[in-house]
Coordinates of C-alpha atoms and ligand atoms in Angstrom, one line a residue:
X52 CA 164.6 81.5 39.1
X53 CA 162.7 85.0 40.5
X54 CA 162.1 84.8 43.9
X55 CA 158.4 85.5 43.3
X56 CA 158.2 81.8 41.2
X57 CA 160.1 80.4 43.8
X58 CA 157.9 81.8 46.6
X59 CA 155.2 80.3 44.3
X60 CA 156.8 77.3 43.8
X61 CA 157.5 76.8 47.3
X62 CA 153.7 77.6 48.5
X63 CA 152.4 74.6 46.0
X64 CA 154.5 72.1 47.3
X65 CA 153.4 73.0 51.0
X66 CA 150.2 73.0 49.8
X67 CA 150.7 69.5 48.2
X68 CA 152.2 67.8 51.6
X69 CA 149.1 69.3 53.3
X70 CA 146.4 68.2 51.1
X71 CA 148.4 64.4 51.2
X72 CA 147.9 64.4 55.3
X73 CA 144.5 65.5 54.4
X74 CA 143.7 63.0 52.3
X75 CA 142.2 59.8 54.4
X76 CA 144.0 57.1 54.3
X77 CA 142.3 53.3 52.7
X78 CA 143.2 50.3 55.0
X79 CA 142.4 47.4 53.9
X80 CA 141.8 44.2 56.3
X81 CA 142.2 40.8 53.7
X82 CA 141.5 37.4 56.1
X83 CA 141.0 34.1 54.8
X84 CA 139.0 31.5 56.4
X85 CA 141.3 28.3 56.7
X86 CA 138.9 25.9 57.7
X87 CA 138.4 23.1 55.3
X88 CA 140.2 19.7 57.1
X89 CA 138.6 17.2 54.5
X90 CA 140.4 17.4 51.5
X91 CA 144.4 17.7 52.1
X92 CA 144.3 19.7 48.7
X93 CA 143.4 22.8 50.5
X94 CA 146.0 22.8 52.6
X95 CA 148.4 23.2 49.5
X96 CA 146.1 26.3 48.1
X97 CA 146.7 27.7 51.7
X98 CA 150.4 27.3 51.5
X99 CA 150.1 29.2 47.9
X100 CA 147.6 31.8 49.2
X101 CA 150.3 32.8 51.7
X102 CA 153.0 32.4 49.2
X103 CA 151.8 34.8 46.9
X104 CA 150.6 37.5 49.2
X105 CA 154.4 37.2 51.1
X106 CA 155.6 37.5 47.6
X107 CA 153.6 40.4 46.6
X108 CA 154.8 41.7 50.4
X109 CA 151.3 41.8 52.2
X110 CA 150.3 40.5 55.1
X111 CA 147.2 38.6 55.5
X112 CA 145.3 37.4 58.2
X113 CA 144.5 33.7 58.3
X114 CA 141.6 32.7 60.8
X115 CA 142.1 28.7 61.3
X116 CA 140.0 26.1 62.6
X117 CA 140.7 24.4 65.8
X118 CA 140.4 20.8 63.6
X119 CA 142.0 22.7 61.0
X120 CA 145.0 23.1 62.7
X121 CA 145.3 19.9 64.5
X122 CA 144.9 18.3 60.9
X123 CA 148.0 20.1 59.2
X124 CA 149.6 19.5 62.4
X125 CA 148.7 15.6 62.1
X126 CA 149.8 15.4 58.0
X127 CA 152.6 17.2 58.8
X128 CA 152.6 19.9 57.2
X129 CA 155.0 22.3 58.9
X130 CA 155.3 24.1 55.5
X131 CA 151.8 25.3 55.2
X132 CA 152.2 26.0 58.7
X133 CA 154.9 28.4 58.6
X134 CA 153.9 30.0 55.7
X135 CA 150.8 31.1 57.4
X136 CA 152.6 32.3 60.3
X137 CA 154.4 34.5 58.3
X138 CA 150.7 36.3 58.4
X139 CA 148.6 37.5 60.9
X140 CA 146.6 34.3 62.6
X141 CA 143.2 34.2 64.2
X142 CA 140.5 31.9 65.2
X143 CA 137.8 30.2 63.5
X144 CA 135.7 28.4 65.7
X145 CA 137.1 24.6 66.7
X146 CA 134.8 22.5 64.3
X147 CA 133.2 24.8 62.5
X148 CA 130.8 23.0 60.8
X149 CA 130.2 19.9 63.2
X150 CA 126.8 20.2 65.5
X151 CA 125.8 22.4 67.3
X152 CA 127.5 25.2 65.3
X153 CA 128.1 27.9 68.3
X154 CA 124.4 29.9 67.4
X155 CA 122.6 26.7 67.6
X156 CA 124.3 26.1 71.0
X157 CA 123.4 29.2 72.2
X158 CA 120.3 30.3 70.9
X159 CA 118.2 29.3 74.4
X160 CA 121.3 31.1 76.7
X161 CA 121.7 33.8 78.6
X162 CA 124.4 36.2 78.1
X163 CA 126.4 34.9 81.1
X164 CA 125.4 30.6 80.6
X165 CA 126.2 31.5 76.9
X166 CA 129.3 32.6 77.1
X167 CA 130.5 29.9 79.5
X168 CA 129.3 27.7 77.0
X169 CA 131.0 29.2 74.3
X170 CA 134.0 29.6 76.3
X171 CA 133.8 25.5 77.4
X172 CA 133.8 24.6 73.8
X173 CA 135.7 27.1 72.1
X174 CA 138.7 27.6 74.2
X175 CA 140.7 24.0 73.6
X176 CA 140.4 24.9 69.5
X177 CA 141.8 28.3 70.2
X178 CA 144.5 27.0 72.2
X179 CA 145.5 24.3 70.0
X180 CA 145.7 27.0 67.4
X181 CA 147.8 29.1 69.2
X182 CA 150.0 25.9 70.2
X183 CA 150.6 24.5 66.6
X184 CA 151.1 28.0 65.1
X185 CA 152.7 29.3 68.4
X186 CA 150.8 32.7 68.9
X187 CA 148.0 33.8 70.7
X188 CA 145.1 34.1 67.7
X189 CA 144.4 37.6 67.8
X190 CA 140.7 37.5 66.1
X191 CA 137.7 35.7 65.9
X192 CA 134.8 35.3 63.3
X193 CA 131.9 32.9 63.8
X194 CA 131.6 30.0 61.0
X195 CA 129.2 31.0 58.6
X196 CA 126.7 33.5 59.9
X197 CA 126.6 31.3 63.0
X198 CA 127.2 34.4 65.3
X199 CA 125.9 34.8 69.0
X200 CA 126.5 37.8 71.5
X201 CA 127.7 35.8 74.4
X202 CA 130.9 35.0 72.1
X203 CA 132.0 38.4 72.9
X204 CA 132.4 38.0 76.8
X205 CA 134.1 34.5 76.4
X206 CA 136.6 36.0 73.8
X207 CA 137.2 38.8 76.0
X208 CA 138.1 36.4 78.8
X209 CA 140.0 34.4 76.2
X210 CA 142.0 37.5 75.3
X211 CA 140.7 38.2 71.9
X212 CA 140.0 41.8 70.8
X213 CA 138.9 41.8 67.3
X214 CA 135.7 40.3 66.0
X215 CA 136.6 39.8 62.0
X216 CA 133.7 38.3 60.0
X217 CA 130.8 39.4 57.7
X218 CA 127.9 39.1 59.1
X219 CA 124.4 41.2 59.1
X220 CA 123.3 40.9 63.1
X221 CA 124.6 44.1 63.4
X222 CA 126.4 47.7 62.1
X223 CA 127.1 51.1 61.7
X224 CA 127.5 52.8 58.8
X225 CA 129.1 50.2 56.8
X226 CA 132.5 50.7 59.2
X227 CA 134.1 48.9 62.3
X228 CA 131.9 49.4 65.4
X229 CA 132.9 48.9 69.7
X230 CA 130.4 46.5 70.5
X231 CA 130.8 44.2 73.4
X232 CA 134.0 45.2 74.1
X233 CA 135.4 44.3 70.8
X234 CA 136.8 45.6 68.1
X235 CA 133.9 44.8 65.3
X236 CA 134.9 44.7 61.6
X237 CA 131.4 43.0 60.6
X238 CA 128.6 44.6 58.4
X239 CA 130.6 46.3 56.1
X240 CA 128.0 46.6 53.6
X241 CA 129.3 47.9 50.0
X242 CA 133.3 48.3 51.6
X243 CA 133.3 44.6 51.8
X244 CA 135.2 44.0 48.1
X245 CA 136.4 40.9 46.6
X246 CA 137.1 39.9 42.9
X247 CA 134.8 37.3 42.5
X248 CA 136.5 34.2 41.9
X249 CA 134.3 32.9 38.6
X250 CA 134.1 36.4 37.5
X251 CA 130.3 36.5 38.3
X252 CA 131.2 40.4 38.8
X253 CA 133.7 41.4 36.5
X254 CA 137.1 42.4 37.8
X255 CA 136.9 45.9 35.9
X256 CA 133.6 46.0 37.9
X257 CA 135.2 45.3 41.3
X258 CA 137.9 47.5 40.4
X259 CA 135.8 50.4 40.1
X260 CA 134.2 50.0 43.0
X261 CA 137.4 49.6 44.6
X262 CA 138.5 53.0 43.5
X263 CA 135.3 54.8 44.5
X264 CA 135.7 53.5 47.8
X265 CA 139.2 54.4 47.9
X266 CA 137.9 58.3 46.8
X267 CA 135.2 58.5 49.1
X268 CA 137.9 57.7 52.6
X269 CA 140.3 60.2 50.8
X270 CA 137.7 62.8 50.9
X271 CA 136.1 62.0 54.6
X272 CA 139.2 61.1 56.6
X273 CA 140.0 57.5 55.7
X274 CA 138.2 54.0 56.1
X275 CA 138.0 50.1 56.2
X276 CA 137.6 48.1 53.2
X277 CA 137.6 44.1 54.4
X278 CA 138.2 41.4 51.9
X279 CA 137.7 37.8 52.4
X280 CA 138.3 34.4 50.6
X281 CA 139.0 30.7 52.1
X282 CA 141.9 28.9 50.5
X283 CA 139.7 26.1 49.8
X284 CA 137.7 28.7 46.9
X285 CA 140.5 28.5 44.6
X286 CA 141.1 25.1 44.4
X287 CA 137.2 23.8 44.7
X288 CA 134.0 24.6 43.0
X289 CA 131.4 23.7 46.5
X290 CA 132.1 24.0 50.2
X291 CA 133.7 21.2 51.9
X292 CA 131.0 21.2 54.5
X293 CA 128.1 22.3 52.3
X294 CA 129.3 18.2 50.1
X295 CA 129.1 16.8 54.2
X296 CA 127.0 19.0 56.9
X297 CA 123.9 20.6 54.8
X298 CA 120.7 21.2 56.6
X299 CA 122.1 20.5 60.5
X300 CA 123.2 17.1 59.0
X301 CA 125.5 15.0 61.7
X302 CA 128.3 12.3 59.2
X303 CA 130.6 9.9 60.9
X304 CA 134.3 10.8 60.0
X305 CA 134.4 7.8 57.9
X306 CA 131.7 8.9 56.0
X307 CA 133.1 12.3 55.3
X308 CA 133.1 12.8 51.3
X309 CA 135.8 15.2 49.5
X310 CA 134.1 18.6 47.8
X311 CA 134.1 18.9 43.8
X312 CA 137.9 20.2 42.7
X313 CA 139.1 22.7 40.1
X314 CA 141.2 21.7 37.6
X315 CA 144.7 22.6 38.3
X316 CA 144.0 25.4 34.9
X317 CA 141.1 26.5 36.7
X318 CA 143.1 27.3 40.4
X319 CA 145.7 28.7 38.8
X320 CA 143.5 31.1 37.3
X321 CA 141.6 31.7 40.7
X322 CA 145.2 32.1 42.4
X323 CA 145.9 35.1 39.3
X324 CA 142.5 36.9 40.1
X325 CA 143.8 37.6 43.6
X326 CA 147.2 38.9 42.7
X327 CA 145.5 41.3 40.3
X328 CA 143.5 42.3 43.2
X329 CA 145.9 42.7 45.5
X330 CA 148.1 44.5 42.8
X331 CA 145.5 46.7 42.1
X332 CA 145.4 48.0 45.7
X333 CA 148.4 48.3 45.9
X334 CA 148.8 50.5 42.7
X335 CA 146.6 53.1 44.7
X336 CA 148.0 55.7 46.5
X337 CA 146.6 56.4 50.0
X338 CA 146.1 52.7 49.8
X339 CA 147.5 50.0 53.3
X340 CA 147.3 47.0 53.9
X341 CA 146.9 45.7 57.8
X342 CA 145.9 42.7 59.7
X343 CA 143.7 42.2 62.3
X344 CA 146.3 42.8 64.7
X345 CA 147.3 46.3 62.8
X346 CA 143.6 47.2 63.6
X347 CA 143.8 47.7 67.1
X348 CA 146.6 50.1 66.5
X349 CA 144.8 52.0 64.0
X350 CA 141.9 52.6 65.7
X351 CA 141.8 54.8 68.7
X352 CA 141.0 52.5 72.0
X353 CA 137.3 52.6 73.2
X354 CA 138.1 54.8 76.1
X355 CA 135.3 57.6 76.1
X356 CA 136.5 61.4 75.9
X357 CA 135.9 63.9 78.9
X358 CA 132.4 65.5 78.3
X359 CA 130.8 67.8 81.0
X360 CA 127.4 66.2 82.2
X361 CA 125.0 68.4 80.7
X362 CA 125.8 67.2 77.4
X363 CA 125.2 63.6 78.2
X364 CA 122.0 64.0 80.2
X365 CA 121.1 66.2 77.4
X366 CA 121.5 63.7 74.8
X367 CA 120.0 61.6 77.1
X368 CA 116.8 63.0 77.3
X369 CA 116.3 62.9 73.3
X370 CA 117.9 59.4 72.8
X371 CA 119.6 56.7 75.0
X372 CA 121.8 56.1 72.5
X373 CA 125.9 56.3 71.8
X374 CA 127.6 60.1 71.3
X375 CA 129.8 61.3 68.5
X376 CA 131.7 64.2 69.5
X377 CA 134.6 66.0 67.7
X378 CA 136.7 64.7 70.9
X379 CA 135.8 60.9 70.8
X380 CA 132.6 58.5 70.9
X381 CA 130.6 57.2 73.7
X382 CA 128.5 54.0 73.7
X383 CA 125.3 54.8 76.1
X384 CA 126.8 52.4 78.5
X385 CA 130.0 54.9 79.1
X386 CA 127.4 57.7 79.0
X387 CA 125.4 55.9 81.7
X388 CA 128.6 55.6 83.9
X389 CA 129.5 59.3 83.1
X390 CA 126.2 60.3 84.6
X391 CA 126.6 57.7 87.7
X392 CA 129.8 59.0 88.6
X393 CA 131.2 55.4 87.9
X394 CA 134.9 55.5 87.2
X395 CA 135.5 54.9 83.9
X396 CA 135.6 50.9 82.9
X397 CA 134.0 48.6 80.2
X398 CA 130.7 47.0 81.6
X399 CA 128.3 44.6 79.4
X400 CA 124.9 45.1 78.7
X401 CA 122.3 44.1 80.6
X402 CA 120.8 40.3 80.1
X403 CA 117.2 40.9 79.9
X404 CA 114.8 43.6 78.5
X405 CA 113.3 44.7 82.2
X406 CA 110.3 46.4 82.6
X407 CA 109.1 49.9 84.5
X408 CA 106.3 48.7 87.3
X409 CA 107.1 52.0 88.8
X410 CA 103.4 53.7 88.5
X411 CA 104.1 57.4 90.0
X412 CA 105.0 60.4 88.2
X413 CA 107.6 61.2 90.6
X414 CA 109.8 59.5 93.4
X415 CA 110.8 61.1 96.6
X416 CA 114.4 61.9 97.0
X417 CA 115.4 59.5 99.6
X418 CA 113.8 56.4 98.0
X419 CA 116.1 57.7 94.6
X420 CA 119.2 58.1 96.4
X421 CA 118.6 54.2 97.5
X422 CA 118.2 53.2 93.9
X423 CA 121.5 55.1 92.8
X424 CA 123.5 53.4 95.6
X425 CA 122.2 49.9 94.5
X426 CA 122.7 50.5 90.9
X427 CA 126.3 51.7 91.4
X428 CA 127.1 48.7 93.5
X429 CA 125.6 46.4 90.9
X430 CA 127.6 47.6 88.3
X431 CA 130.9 47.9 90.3
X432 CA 130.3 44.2 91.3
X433 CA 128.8 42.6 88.0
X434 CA 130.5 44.6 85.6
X435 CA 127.7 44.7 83.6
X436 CA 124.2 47.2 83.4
X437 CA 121.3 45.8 85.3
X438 CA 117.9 45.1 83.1
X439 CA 115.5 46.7 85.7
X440 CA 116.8 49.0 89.2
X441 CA 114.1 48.8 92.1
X442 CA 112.5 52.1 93.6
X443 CA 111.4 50.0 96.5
X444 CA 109.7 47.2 95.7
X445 CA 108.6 48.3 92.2
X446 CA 111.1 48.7 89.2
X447 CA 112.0 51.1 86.6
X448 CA 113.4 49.7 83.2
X449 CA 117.0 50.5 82.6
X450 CA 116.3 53.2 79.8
X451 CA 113.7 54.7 82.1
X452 CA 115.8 54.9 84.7
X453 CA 118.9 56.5 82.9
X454 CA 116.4 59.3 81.4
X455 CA 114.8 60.0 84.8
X456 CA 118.7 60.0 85.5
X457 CA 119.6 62.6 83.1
X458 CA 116.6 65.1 84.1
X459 CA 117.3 65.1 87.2
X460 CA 121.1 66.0 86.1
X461 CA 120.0 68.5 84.2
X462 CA 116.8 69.6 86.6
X463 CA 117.6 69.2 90.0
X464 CA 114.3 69.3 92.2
X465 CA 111.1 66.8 92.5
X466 CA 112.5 63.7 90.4
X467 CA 109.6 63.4 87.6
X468 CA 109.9 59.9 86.1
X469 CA 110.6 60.2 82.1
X470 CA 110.3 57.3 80.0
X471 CA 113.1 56.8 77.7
X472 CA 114.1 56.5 74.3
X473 CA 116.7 53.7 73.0
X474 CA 118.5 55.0 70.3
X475 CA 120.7 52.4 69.0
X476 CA 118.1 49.6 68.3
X477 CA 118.4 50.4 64.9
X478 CA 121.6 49.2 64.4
X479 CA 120.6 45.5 65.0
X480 CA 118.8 42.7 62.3
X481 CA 115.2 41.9 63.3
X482 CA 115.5 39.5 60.3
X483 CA 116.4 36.4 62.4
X484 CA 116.2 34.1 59.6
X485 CA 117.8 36.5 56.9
X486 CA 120.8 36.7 59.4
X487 CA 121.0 33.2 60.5
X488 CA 121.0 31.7 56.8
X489 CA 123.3 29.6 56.3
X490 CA 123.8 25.8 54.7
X491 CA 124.8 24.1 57.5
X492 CA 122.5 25.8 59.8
X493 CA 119.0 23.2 60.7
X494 CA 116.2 24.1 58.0
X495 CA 114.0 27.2 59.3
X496 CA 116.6 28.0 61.9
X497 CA 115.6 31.9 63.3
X498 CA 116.8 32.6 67.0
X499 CA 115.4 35.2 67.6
X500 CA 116.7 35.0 71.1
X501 CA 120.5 36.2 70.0
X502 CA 118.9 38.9 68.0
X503 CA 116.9 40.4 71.3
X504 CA 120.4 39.6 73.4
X505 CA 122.1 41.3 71.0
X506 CA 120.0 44.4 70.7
X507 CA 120.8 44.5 74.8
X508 CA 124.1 44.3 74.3
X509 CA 123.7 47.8 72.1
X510 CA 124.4 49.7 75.0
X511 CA 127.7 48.9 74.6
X512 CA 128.0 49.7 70.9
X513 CA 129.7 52.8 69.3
X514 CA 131.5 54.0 66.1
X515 CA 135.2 52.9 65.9
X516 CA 137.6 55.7 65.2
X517 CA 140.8 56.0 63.2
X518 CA 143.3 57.4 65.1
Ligands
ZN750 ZN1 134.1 29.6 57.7

């Protein structure tokens, strides 16, 4: 060989391992709900579920009811749950499907009553989970679109840092979000993939789409696709709860009837459509598998980058609103800190929608200097953003106040009061029926409560990043 076609040579193969670390890498996050405690014939499609994918050497992530997990504990069924704990294990709620689900609970709380509440009735399920499968679940996702914003304090207190679900409350560009302190793989729009079970879609179909997904994160740094099934899919043809809980309906134990089965034909099929699934990923370069507890380690952690203050208060006079920067992301609560000189910490929303009564055009320094001390030591105690701060007796809302903030940052003299801009409202359902359908919810049920509690919780929302 010349040395010219070996200089040649040896410039495509460089150019080849560069343009591989270039290409994004597709993770892929595949959890199955495990919540069906009716019928004992779901606990053997669980077993197989976990069976296969072990086989096929992936790892899942099985989120399992509290009940769910006291009742293979109760039949005995140390098989199923050892094959499960060869995956990643989360939570699930306790009963799932028993009244009040947790957004029917919670619909009237407070962000603080709510998430005692949630906490009161959700911890003795998570800890009977972690007992029986011995770990600490290490994700949550609400049953059904039964989702409310005080979950994320209580989890956070229950030592939970990924919120795994589908759900439409909430998002950001169809890709994993920091939202009330937790990890949020949620509204993942057309990255959420499945091969539908009773080929409703046809696989070639999902396929596809599979692969254009795949070629859109090698070409923009990498992504999140999330795909979810229960075990009790392949091996029935109707909910378990849908045949006993429909419509906010309350049925004695006894009375519990068993959901409409597959033939045995018909599950093995459904078992074969998620190996060729899984198969098919896996025949894909660029392509990973992870659990939820691989996601915290793929994504960077939520703590904001270094950014001089003009920036923020810059950004804050346009929109109070998160930051994407090439050196990290910044929900408007860290930007709010930033500005306050707060060290940096995670702090909740604030609980209400407060309102300016604050009538000047301008406030005299002294009076401001008053407000900043309050606001810091508000924060520093609560750990969370107050809804109004007081300019003596009067008040200025919190997104008035951070703009008035960020002029004066960026125009020290008289402090004119500016009246601010959220940002990030955008990013949250106004649909409260749309997002609250589900069977088992009560007929009509729209709180719009959670959806203006969660919409105040925004200030703590911001893209996730890949590492
Ligand atoms: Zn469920």
């Amino acid at each position: 060989m010349s040395g010219t076609r070996f200089f040649l040579l040896l410039i495509a193969f460089l150019l080849c391992v560069a343009l591989s670390h270039a290409q994004g890498t597709t993770y892929v996050v595949l959890w199955f709900d495990t919540e069906d405690y009716i019928d004992p014939i779901s606990d053997d499609a669980a077993l197989r579920v976990a069976n296969d994918l072990t086989a096929l050497g992936v790892h899942g992530t099985f989120k399992v009811v509290g009940e769910k997990a006291r009742t293979l504990d109760r039949r005995g069924r140390r098989d199923v749950i050892e094959a499960l704990g060869r995956h990643c294990i989360g939570y699930h709620s306790n009963w799932h499907s028993i009244q009040p689900a947790p957004a029917v609970r919670l619909q009237h709380l407070g962000l603080m009553e709510g998430a005692g509440e949630f906490e009161r009735c959700e911890r003795p399920g998570f800890e009977d989970v972690g007992r029986i499968f011995g770990v600490t679940p290490v994700c949550y996702g609400q049953p059904g679109s039964s989702w409310a914003p005080q979950s994320n304090l209580a989890l956070r207190r229950m030592g939970v840092h990924v919120y795994l679900d589908a759900g439409t409350q909430l998002g950001y560009r169809d890709q994993p979000v920091w939202y009330g302190g937790l990890l949020y793989v949620f509204n993942m729009g057309p990255y959420q993939l499945r091969a539908d079970l009773d080929n409703h879609t046809p696989i070639q179909e999902t396929f596809r789409q599979f692969d254009d997904a795949v070629s859109h994160f090698a070409g923009s740094g990498g992504g999140l696709i999330s795909t979810f099934y229960h075990p009790t899919e392949f091996v029935h043809t109707e909910f378990w709860d849908a045949a006993n809980f429909a419509h906010g309906a309350t049925r004695e134990r006894k009375e519990w009837v068993l959901p409409k089965r597959r033939s045995p034909e018909d599950a093995e099929r459904c078992f074969g459509v998620l190996k060729a699934y899984v198969q098919h990923a896996k025949s894909l370069p660029g392509v990973q598998f992870v659990t939820a507890d691989d996601l915290l380690r793929i994504y960077a952690t939520p703590i904001p980058p270094a950014v001089d203050t003009a920036t923020l208060a810059r950004h804050f006079t346009e929109s109070v609103t998160f930051l994407s920067l090439p050196s990290g992301d910044l929900s408007a609560a860290d930007i709010l800190l930033e500005l306050l000189n707060i060290p940096v910490r995670y702090v909740d929303g604030p609980t209400a929608a407060g309102i300016t009564t604050y009538q000047e055009t301008t406030i005299p320094a002294v009076a401001f200097d008053s407000t900043l001390q309050d606001v810091k030591s508000f924060i520093e105690t609560n750990h969370r953003l107050p809804s109004e701060v007081f300019v003596g007796s009067k008040t200025l809302s919190l997104v008035d106040f951070a703009a008035t903030l960020a002029r004066l940052l960026l125009t020290p003299g008289p402090i004119q009061v500016v009246h601010g801009k959220l940002g990030f409202e955008g990013c949250f359902s106004t649909d409260s029926k749309g997002a609250f359908n589900w069977p088992i919810h009560p007929d009509g049920f729209a709180p719009d409560e959670l959806l203006e509690l969660a919409r105040l919780q925004g200030w703590t929302l911001k893209p996730a990043r890949l590492r």
